[in-house]
């Protein structure tokens, strides 16, 4: 297929050559040698005008031309050049003209624009046209055009045949060499185009892979500045590719700065990163150096993964295993303790009824009974924690449950100065055991009230959210503006008997955790010391 660009530049080159040579010819003809006289001058001026007109019309026709029409235009350019050179030879003396070499340009143009075979055809036409000029001039057939036969006859037929043979051999030799060079150039150009297409396809494939791979990929140059930052890296860090580009890696991911000395060596590590939504993520990375063809380091590639959820699940699994083992052991111990505790309480009550017991001993007996009852209640709560009842799940409207619970808690002195803001939607439904659901929110509200020393505000909200995996879940949040907890306490908040409150049993949140887990949900706690705590319950939708 012939390219428009080649034809365009060929037309411009022809205009330049024609202008230079024909203007020079006019100058020599008019001011120096008077080769063709006034007639030749007029013909040359008309020839220049016709060439410019043909070239301009060709340029206009080239822009909207289809590939087939471009090929036709290319053939017309060669034909016009042959006519142009032939007329130039005729008006500049025929056999004595010095412009026969311009046929070489037509042959070279044919090989460049068309193909090797067209170069041979053009060479053949050049031989025919040049031979016809010399023959017709020799036999005085060009006298009407102002060409005298005397020079041709003076040189003789043998010399004219020699000129035709010499020029013909030169024309065909030019066709062979130009055709060969043009063919090689076309093959090289085609190979370059194929390679360029391969590179473009490779680049598109590479971009597609990098942008869709399910891990954060980024590259840096030797200055430590980010050059590639894929879509998953954007999701992990909360930084867009536009904002990350050409920024130092340690600035975009401050947690990785500790590994800066080994950026350009194979390595791996873990670091914490504060996401834009306030969450703290645990990210892992693997790095490999990027090398050029000489083996020199030109940058580094980083593969990022989010370990936050995996670590959380592993931590929850460990906690569940630990709590299960602790629960089994504690349940057995509690059973063993409750029996003698009941015997002690019963015996003390019987002894306290004896008439000889004085008032002082009666008070002591009352303390013993009260404390054994307290211990029995604690053991009862712990037994429920260790082995909760199997839930009977029903569809519950959470807002209704919380409204009823708030009405009961209104008379509790611990929540007397606590304002509860129930923002749970009316249509939010969850599968939950009704009694256990009430106990969960009772414990959570009482726990929040105690964390605020009985004065403050509690917000309860909920809704359906969608996880990264596409599953939807019901989330209920209980948030207070109490004293909050430090990170170390948050890690242990679900352990039995762990408490940060004076006089607490440490079973409130632990029991809630077991109930939520038994009902197929999960529970998370976020707390900031001095600002408050948010407990989030997650249930399948």
Coordinates of C-alpha atoms in Angstrom, one line a residue:
X1 CA 0.0 0.0 0.0
X2 CA 1.3 3.4 -1.0
X3 CA 1.5 5.9 1.8
X4 CA 0.0 9.4 1.4
X5 CA 3.0 10.9 3.1
X6 CA 5.4 9.6 0.5
X7 CA 3.3 11.0 -2.4
X8 CA 3.0 14.3 -0.5
X9 CA 6.7 14.8 0.0
X10 CA 7.4 13.6 -3.6
X11 CA 5.1 16.4 -5.0
X12 CA 6.9 19.0 -2.9
X13 CA 10.3 17.7 -4.0
X14 CA 9.3 17.9 -7.6
X15 CA 8.1 21.5 -7.2
X16 CA 11.5 22.4 -5.7
X17 CA 13.5 20.6 -8.4
X18 CA 11.4 21.9 -11.3
X19 CA 11.6 25.5 -10.0
X20 CA 15.4 25.4 -9.6
X21 CA 16.1 23.8 -12.9
X22 CA 13.5 25.5 -15.1
X23 CA 14.2 28.9 -13.7
X24 CA 17.9 28.3 -14.2
X25 CA 17.2 27.3 -17.8
X26 CA 15.2 30.4 -18.4
X27 CA 18.0 32.5 -17.0
X28 CA 20.7 30.9 -19.2
X29 CA 18.5 30.9 -22.2
X30 CA 17.4 34.6 -21.9
X31 CA 20.6 36.2 -20.6
X32 CA 23.5 34.0 -21.8
X33 CA 23.2 31.5 -24.5
X34 CA 19.8 32.2 -26.0
X35 CA 19.4 28.4 -26.5
X36 CA 15.8 28.3 -27.5
X37 CA 15.0 31.9 -28.1
X38 CA 11.7 33.5 -27.2
X39 CA 9.7 30.5 -28.1
X40 CA 11.6 28.3 -25.6
X41 CA 11.1 30.9 -22.9
X42 CA 7.4 31.0 -23.4
X43 CA 7.2 27.2 -23.5
X44 CA 9.2 26.9 -20.3
X45 CA 7.0 29.5 -18.5
X46 CA 3.9 27.6 -19.5
X47 CA 5.6 24.3 -18.4
X48 CA 6.3 25.8 -15.0
X49 CA 2.7 27.0 -14.7
X50 CA 1.3 23.7 -15.8
X51 CA 3.6 21.8 -13.3
X52 CA 2.5 24.0 -10.4
X53 CA -1.2 23.6 -11.3
X54 CA -0.9 19.8 -11.6
X55 CA 1.0 19.6 -8.3
X56 CA -1.6 21.7 -6.5
X57 CA -4.4 19.7 -7.9
X58 CA -2.6 16.5 -6.8
X59 CA -2.2 17.8 -3.3
X60 CA -5.9 18.7 -3.1
X61 CA -6.9 15.3 -4.4
X62 CA -4.5 13.5 -2.1
X63 CA -6.1 14.5 1.2
X64 CA -9.5 12.6 0.8
X65 CA -8.0 9.9 -1.4
X66 CA -8.6 6.2 -0.7
X67 CA -5.6 3.8 -0.9
X68 CA -6.7 2.9 -4.5
X69 CA -6.8 6.5 -5.5
X70 CA -3.5 7.2 -3.8
X71 CA -1.9 4.6 -6.1
X72 CA -3.5 6.2 -9.1
X73 CA -2.1 9.6 -8.1
X74 CA 1.3 8.0 -7.7
X75 CA 1.2 6.7 -11.2
X76 CA 0.1 10.1 -12.5
X77 CA 3.1 11.8 -10.8
X78 CA 5.5 9.5 -12.6
X79 CA 3.8 10.0 -16.0
X80 CA 3.7 13.8 -15.5
X81 CA 7.4 13.8 -14.7
X82 CA 8.2 11.8 -17.8
X83 CA 6.2 14.3 -19.9
X84 CA 7.9 17.2 -18.0
X85 CA 11.5 15.9 -18.7
X86 CA 10.7 15.0 -22.3
X87 CA 9.3 18.5 -23.0
X88 CA 12.3 20.1 -21.2
X89 CA 14.7 18.1 -23.5
X90 CA 12.7 19.1 -26.6
X91 CA 12.9 22.8 -25.8
X92 CA 16.5 22.8 -24.7
X93 CA 18.0 21.4 -27.9
X94 CA 17.0 17.7 -28.1
X95 CA 20.2 15.8 -28.9
X96 CA 22.3 18.7 -27.4
X97 CA 20.2 19.0 -24.2
X98 CA 21.9 18.5 -20.9
X99 CA 18.7 17.5 -19.1
X100 CA 18.4 13.8 -20.0
X101 CA 19.8 13.0 -16.6
X102 CA 16.4 14.1 -15.1
X103 CA 15.0 10.8 -16.4
X104 CA 17.0 9.2 -13.5
X105 CA 14.9 11.1 -11.0
X106 CA 11.7 9.7 -12.6
X107 CA 13.2 6.1 -12.3
X108 CA 14.2 6.6 -8.7
X109 CA 10.8 8.1 -7.9
X110 CA 9.0 5.1 -9.5
X111 CA 11.1 2.7 -7.4
X112 CA 10.5 4.7 -4.2
X113 CA 6.8 5.3 -4.7
X114 CA 5.7 2.1 -6.5
X115 CA 7.8 -1.1 -6.7
X116 CA 10.9 -2.5 -8.4
X117 CA 8.9 -3.7 -11.4
X118 CA 7.5 -0.2 -12.0
X119 CA 11.1 1.1 -11.9
X120 CA 11.9 -1.2 -14.8
X121 CA 8.8 -0.1 -16.7
X122 CA 9.7 3.6 -16.1
X123 CA 13.3 2.9 -17.3
X124 CA 11.9 1.3 -20.5
X125 CA 9.7 4.4 -21.1
X126 CA 12.7 6.7 -20.6
X127 CA 14.7 4.7 -23.2
X128 CA 11.8 4.9 -25.6
X129 CA 11.1 8.6 -25.1
X130 CA 14.8 9.6 -25.3
X131 CA 15.4 7.4 -28.3
X132 CA 12.3 8.8 -30.1
X133 CA 13.5 12.4 -29.5
X134 CA 16.9 11.6 -31.1
X135 CA 15.4 9.6 -34.0
X136 CA 12.8 12.1 -34.8
X137 CA 15.3 14.9 -34.6
X138 CA 17.7 13.0 -36.9
X139 CA 15.0 12.5 -39.5
X140 CA 13.9 16.1 -39.2
X141 CA 10.4 15.3 -37.8
X142 CA 10.7 17.8 -35.0
X143 CA 11.2 20.9 -37.1
X144 CA 7.7 22.2 -36.3
X145 CA 8.8 22.3 -32.7
X146 CA 11.8 24.4 -33.5
X147 CA 14.4 21.6 -33.4
X148 CA 17.0 21.6 -36.2
X149 CA 18.1 18.2 -37.5
X150 CA 21.6 19.5 -38.2
X151 CA 23.2 18.7 -34.9
X152 CA 21.8 15.1 -35.0
X153 CA 22.9 14.5 -38.6
X154 CA 26.2 16.1 -37.9
X155 CA 26.9 13.5 -35.1
X156 CA 25.7 10.6 -37.2
X157 CA 23.4 7.7 -36.7
X158 CA 26.1 5.6 -35.1
X159 CA 26.8 8.2 -32.4
X160 CA 23.1 8.7 -31.7
X161 CA 22.7 4.9 -31.3
X162 CA 25.6 5.0 -28.9
X163 CA 23.9 7.8 -26.9
X164 CA 20.7 5.8 -26.8
X165 CA 22.5 2.6 -25.7
X166 CA 24.5 4.5 -23.1
X167 CA 21.5 6.3 -21.6
X168 CA 19.4 3.1 -21.8
X169 CA 22.1 1.1 -19.9
X170 CA 22.3 3.9 -17.3
X171 CA 18.5 4.0 -17.0
X172 CA 18.2 0.2 -16.4
X173 CA 21.2 0.2 -14.0
X174 CA 19.6 3.0 -12.1
X175 CA 16.3 1.0 -12.0
X176 CA 18.1 -2.1 -10.7
X177 CA 20.0 -0.2 -8.0
X178 CA 17.2 2.1 -7.0
X179 CA 14.7 -0.8 -7.0
X180 CA 16.9 -2.9 -4.9
X181 CA 17.5 -0.1 -2.4
X182 CA 13.8 0.8 -2.3
X183 CA 12.9 -2.9 -1.8
X184 CA 15.3 -3.2 1.1
X185 CA 14.0 0.1 2.6
X186 CA 10.4 -1.2 2.3
X187 CA 11.3 -4.5 4.0
X188 CA 13.1 -2.6 6.8
X189 CA 10.2 -0.2 7.1
X190 CA 7.7 -3.1 7.3
X191 CA 9.8 -4.8 9.9
X192 CA 10.0 -1.6 11.9
X193 CA 6.2 -1.2 11.7
X194 CA 5.6 -4.8 12.8
X195 CA 8.0 -4.3 15.7
X196 CA 6.3 -1.0 16.5
X197 CA 3.0 -2.7 16.5
X198 CA 4.4 -5.5 18.7
X199 CA 5.7 -2.9 21.1
X200 CA 2.4 -1.2 21.1
X201 CA 0.6 -4.5 21.8
X202 CA 3.1 -5.4 24.4
X203 CA 2.6 -2.0 26.0
X204 CA -1.2 -2.3 26.0
X205 CA -0.9 -5.9 27.4
X206 CA 1.6 -4.7 30.1
X207 CA -0.7 -1.8 31.0
X208 CA -3.7 -4.1 31.1
X209 CA -1.9 -6.6 33.4
X210 CA -0.5 -4.0 35.7
X211 CA -3.8 -2.2 36.0
X212 CA -5.9 -5.3 36.7
X213 CA -3.6 -7.5 38.7
X214 CA -4.9 -8.1 42.2
X215 CA -2.0 -6.6 44.1
X216 CA -0.4 -3.2 44.4
X217 CA 2.4 -2.7 41.9
X218 CA 4.6 0.3 41.8
X219 CA 8.0 1.1 40.4
X220 CA 10.6 3.7 41.3
X221 CA 13.6 5.2 39.5
X222 CA 17.1 5.4 41.0
X223 CA 16.1 8.6 42.7
X224 CA 13.4 6.8 44.6
X225 CA 10.6 8.6 42.8
X226 CA 7.4 6.7 41.7
X227 CA 7.0 6.0 38.0
X228 CA 4.3 3.4 37.9
X229 CA 1.4 3.2 40.4
X230 CA -1.4 0.7 39.5
X231 CA -5.1 0.8 40.3
X232 CA -4.8 -1.7 43.3
X233 CA -2.0 0.4 44.8
X234 CA -4.4 3.4 44.6
X235 CA -7.0 1.3 46.5
X236 CA -4.5 0.2 49.1
X237 CA -3.0 3.6 49.8
X238 CA -5.8 5.9 49.0
X239 CA -3.4 7.9 46.8
X240 CA -4.3 8.4 43.1
X241 CA -1.8 7.6 40.4
X242 CA -1.7 11.3 39.4
X243 CA -0.8 12.4 42.9
X244 CA 1.7 9.6 43.4
X245 CA 3.6 10.0 40.1
X246 CA 7.2 11.4 40.5
X247 CA 6.8 11.7 44.3
X248 CA 9.3 10.1 46.6
X249 CA 8.1 6.6 47.7
X250 CA 8.9 7.4 51.3
X251 CA 6.6 10.4 51.1
X252 CA 3.7 8.4 49.7
X253 CA 4.3 5.4 52.0
X254 CA 6.0 6.8 55.1
X255 CA 6.0 3.4 56.8
X256 CA 8.3 2.0 54.2
X257 CA 11.0 4.6 54.8
X258 CA 12.7 2.3 57.2
X259 CA 13.6 -0.1 54.3
X260 CA 14.9 2.7 52.1
X261 CA 18.5 1.5 52.2
X262 CA 17.5 -1.8 50.6
X263 CA 15.1 -0.5 48.0
X264 CA 17.3 -1.7 45.1
X265 CA 18.0 -5.1 46.4
X266 CA 15.7 -8.2 46.5
X267 CA 13.8 -8.0 49.8
X268 CA 10.5 -8.1 51.6
X269 CA 9.0 -6.6 54.7
X270 CA 5.9 -5.4 56.5
X271 CA 4.9 -1.9 57.5
X272 CA 1.9 0.1 58.8
X273 CA 0.2 2.7 56.7
X274 CA -2.5 5.1 57.7
X275 CA -5.3 5.0 55.1
X276 CA -7.2 8.1 54.0
X277 CA -10.3 6.8 55.8
X278 CA -8.5 6.7 59.1
X279 CA -7.9 3.0 59.2
X280 CA -4.4 1.7 60.0
X281 CA -3.4 -1.0 57.4
X282 CA -0.7 -3.6 57.7
X283 CA 0.9 -3.9 54.3
X284 CA 3.6 -6.3 53.1
X285 CA 5.9 -5.8 50.2
X286 CA 8.4 -7.6 48.0
X287 CA 11.0 -5.7 46.0
X288 CA 13.2 -6.6 43.1
X289 CA 15.6 -4.3 41.2
X290 CA 14.9 -3.3 37.7
X291 CA 17.9 -3.8 35.4
X292 CA 18.7 -2.5 31.9
X293 CA 20.3 -4.6 29.2
X294 CA 23.8 -4.0 30.5
X295 CA 22.8 -5.2 33.9
X296 CA 22.7 -1.7 35.5
X297 CA 20.1 -0.8 38.1
X298 CA 17.5 1.6 36.7
X299 CA 14.9 1.3 39.5
X300 CA 13.0 -1.1 41.6
X301 CA 9.6 -2.9 41.4
X302 CA 7.4 -3.3 44.5
X303 CA 4.6 -5.8 45.0
X304 CA 2.2 -4.6 47.8
X305 CA -0.4 -6.8 49.7
X306 CA -2.8 -5.9 52.4
X307 CA -2.4 -8.2 55.4
X308 CA -4.8 -6.3 57.6
X309 CA -7.8 -8.6 57.2
X310 CA -5.7 -11.8 57.2
X311 CA -3.9 -10.7 60.4
X312 CA -7.2 -9.8 62.0
X313 CA -8.7 -13.2 61.1
X314 CA -5.6 -15.0 62.4
X315 CA -5.8 -13.0 65.6
X316 CA -9.5 -13.7 66.0
X317 CA -8.9 -17.4 65.3
X318 CA -6.2 -17.5 68.0
X319 CA -8.4 -15.6 70.4
X320 CA -11.3 -18.0 69.7
X321 CA -9.1 -21.1 70.3
X322 CA -7.7 -19.5 73.5
X323 CA -11.1 -18.6 74.7
X324 CA -12.6 -21.9 73.9
X325 CA -9.9 -23.7 75.8
X326 CA -10.2 -21.3 78.7
X327 CA -13.9 -21.6 78.6
X328 CA -13.9 -25.4 78.9
X329 CA -11.4 -25.4 81.8
X330 CA -13.2 -22.6 83.6
X331 CA -16.6 -24.2 83.1
X332 CA -15.4 -27.3 84.9
X333 CA -13.9 -25.3 87.7
X334 CA -17.0 -23.1 88.0
X335 CA -19.2 -26.3 88.4
X336 CA -16.8 -27.5 91.1
X337 CA -16.9 -24.1 92.9
X338 CA -20.7 -23.6 92.7
X339 CA -21.5 -26.8 94.6
X340 CA -19.5 -26.0 97.8
X341 CA -20.4 -22.3 97.5
X342 CA -24.1 -23.3 97.6
X343 CA -23.4 -25.5 100.6
X344 CA -21.6 -22.7 102.4
X345 CA -24.4 -20.2 101.7
X346 CA -27.1 -22.7 102.9
X347 CA -25.1 -23.6 106.0
X348 CA -24.5 -20.0 107.0
X349 CA -28.2 -19.2 106.5
X350 CA -29.2 -22.1 108.8
X351 CA -26.6 -21.1 111.4
X352 CA -27.8 -17.5 111.3
X353 CA -31.3 -18.7 112.4
X354 CA -30.0 -20.2 115.7
X355 CA -31.2 -18.2 118.7
X356 CA -27.8 -18.0 120.3
X357 CA -26.3 -16.0 117.3
X358 CA -25.7 -12.4 118.4
X359 CA -26.2 -9.3 116.3
X360 CA -22.5 -9.0 115.4
X361 CA -22.3 -12.5 114.1
X362 CA -25.6 -12.0 112.3
X363 CA -24.0 -9.1 110.3
X364 CA -21.0 -11.3 109.5
X365 CA -23.3 -14.1 108.3
X366 CA -25.2 -11.6 106.1
X367 CA -22.0 -10.5 104.5
X368 CA -21.1 -14.1 103.8
X369 CA -24.5 -14.8 102.2
X370 CA -24.3 -11.6 100.1
X371 CA -20.8 -12.3 98.8
X372 CA -21.7 -16.0 98.1
X373 CA -24.7 -14.8 96.1
X374 CA -22.4 -12.3 94.2
X375 CA -19.9 -15.1 93.5
X376 CA -22.8 -17.3 92.4
X377 CA -24.0 -14.6 90.0
X378 CA -20.5 -14.2 88.7
X379 CA -20.1 -17.9 88.1
X380 CA -23.5 -18.0 86.4
X381 CA -22.4 -15.3 84.0
X382 CA -19.1 -17.0 83.4
X383 CA -20.8 -20.3 82.7
X384 CA -23.0 -18.5 80.2
X385 CA -19.9 -17.0 78.6
X386 CA -18.1 -20.3 78.5
X387 CA -21.0 -22.2 77.1
X388 CA -23.8 -20.0 75.8
X389 CA -27.2 -21.4 75.0
X390 CA -27.8 -22.4 71.4
X391 CA -29.5 -19.5 69.7
X392 CA -33.0 -19.6 68.2
X393 CA -32.7 -17.2 65.4
X394 CA -35.6 -15.1 64.2
X395 CA -35.9 -12.0 62.1
X396 CA -35.7 -9.0 64.3
X397 CA -36.4 -5.4 63.6
X398 CA -33.4 -3.9 65.5
X399 CA -34.9 -0.5 66.0
X400 CA -37.9 -2.0 67.8
X401 CA -35.6 -4.1 70.1
X402 CA -33.4 -1.1 70.9
X403 CA -36.5 1.2 71.6
X404 CA -37.9 -1.4 74.1
X405 CA -34.5 -1.8 75.7
X406 CA -34.0 2.0 76.1
X407 CA -37.4 2.1 77.8
X408 CA -36.2 -0.5 80.4
X409 CA -32.8 1.3 80.9
X410 CA -34.5 4.6 81.5
X411 CA -35.1 3.5 85.1
X412 CA -31.5 2.3 85.6
X413 CA -29.5 4.7 87.8
X414 CA -26.3 4.0 85.7
X415 CA -27.9 5.6 82.6
X416 CA -29.8 8.4 84.4
X417 CA -27.7 11.2 82.8
X418 CA -26.9 9.4 79.6
X419 CA -28.6 10.4 76.3
X420 CA -29.1 7.5 73.8
X421 CA -29.6 8.5 70.2
X422 CA -31.2 5.6 68.3
X423 CA -30.4 6.2 64.5
X424 CA -31.1 2.6 63.4
X425 CA -33.4 2.5 60.4
X426 CA -36.9 1.1 60.8
X427 CA -36.4 -1.5 58.0
X428 CA -33.1 -2.9 59.3
X429 CA -33.6 -6.6 59.9
X430 CA -31.2 -9.2 61.3
X431 CA -31.3 -12.9 62.1
X432 CA -30.7 -13.1 65.9
X433 CA -31.9 -14.9 69.0
X434 CA -34.3 -12.4 70.6
X435 CA -33.2 -12.8 74.2
X436 CA -29.5 -12.9 73.4
X437 CA -30.0 -9.8 71.2
X438 CA -31.4 -7.9 74.1
X439 CA -28.6 -9.0 76.3
X440 CA -26.0 -7.9 73.8
X441 CA -27.3 -4.4 73.6
X442 CA -28.0 -4.2 77.3
X443 CA -24.3 -5.1 78.0
X444 CA -23.0 -2.7 75.4
X445 CA -25.1 0.3 76.6
X446 CA -24.3 -0.4 80.3
X447 CA -20.6 -0.8 79.4
X448 CA -20.6 2.6 77.5
X449 CA -22.4 4.3 80.4
X450 CA -19.9 3.1 82.9
X451 CA -17.0 4.2 80.5
X452 CA -18.6 7.8 80.7
X453 CA -19.0 7.7 84.5
X454 CA -22.8 7.8 84.0
X455 CA -22.8 11.0 81.9
X456 CA -22.5 11.5 78.2
X457 CA -24.1 10.4 74.9
X458 CA -24.4 7.1 73.1
X459 CA -25.1 6.9 69.4
X460 CA -26.6 3.7 67.9
X461 CA -26.6 3.5 64.0
X462 CA -26.8 0.7 61.5
X463 CA -27.2 -0.2 57.8
X464 CA -26.4 -2.6 55.1
X465 CA -22.9 -2.3 53.6
X466 CA -21.0 -4.2 50.9
X467 CA -17.6 -5.8 51.4
X468 CA -14.8 -5.9 48.9
X469 CA -15.8 -9.4 48.0
X470 CA -19.2 -8.2 46.9
X471 CA -21.1 -9.8 49.9
X472 CA -23.5 -7.5 51.8
X473 CA -23.7 -7.4 55.6
X474 CA -25.6 -5.7 58.3
X475 CA -23.5 -3.4 60.5
X476 CA -24.6 -2.0 63.8
X477 CA -22.4 0.6 65.6
X478 CA -22.6 1.6 69.2
X479 CA -20.5 4.7 69.8
X480 CA -19.9 6.7 73.0
X481 CA -17.9 9.8 73.9
X482 CA -16.3 8.2 77.0
X483 CA -12.7 7.9 78.1
X484 CA -11.8 5.4 75.4
X485 CA -9.0 2.9 75.6
X486 CA -5.4 2.6 74.5
X487 CA -4.4 0.2 71.7
X488 CA -3.0 -2.4 74.1
X489 CA -6.3 -2.5 76.0
X490 CA -8.3 -2.8 72.8
X491 CA -6.4 -5.9 71.8
X492 CA -7.4 -7.6 75.1
X493 CA -11.0 -6.2 75.4
X494 CA -12.6 -9.6 74.6
X495 CA -10.6 -11.6 77.1
X496 CA -12.7 -12.8 80.1
X497 CA -12.0 -11.0 83.4
X498 CA -10.1 -8.2 81.6
X499 CA -11.5 -4.9 82.6
X500 CA -10.3 -1.2 82.7
X501 CA -13.1 -0.2 85.1
X502 CA -12.9 -0.2 88.9
X503 CA -15.1 -3.0 90.2
X504 CA -15.8 -4.5 86.7
X505 CA -16.0 -8.2 86.2
X506 CA -14.4 -8.3 82.8
X507 CA -17.2 -10.4 81.4
X508 CA -19.4 -7.8 79.7
X509 CA -17.8 -7.4 76.3
X510 CA -16.4 -11.0 76.5
X511 CA -20.0 -12.3 76.8
X512 CA -21.2 -10.0 74.0
X513 CA -18.4 -11.4 71.8
X514 CA -19.4 -15.0 72.4
X515 CA -23.1 -14.3 71.8
X516 CA -22.4 -12.5 68.6
X517 CA -20.1 -15.2 67.4
X518 CA -22.7 -17.9 68.3
X519 CA -25.3 -16.1 66.2
X520 CA -22.9 -16.1 63.2
X521 CA -21.6 -12.5 63.4
X522 CA -18.4 -10.9 64.3
X523 CA -17.5 -7.9 66.4
X524 CA -14.8 -5.2 66.2
X525 CA -13.8 -2.4 68.5
X526 CA -12.2 0.9 67.6
X527 CA -11.2 3.3 70.4
X528 CA -9.3 6.5 70.8
X529 CA -8.2 7.4 74.3
X530 CA -9.9 10.5 75.5
X531 CA -12.4 10.5 72.6
X532 CA -14.6 7.4 73.0
X533 CA -15.2 3.9 71.7
X534 CA -17.1 2.4 68.8
X535 CA -18.2 -1.2 68.9
X536 CA -19.3 -2.6 65.5
X537 CA -21.4 -5.7 65.1
X538 CA -21.3 -7.4 61.7
X539 CA -23.9 -10.0 60.5
X540 CA -24.6 -11.6 57.2
X541 CA -27.4 -9.7 55.4

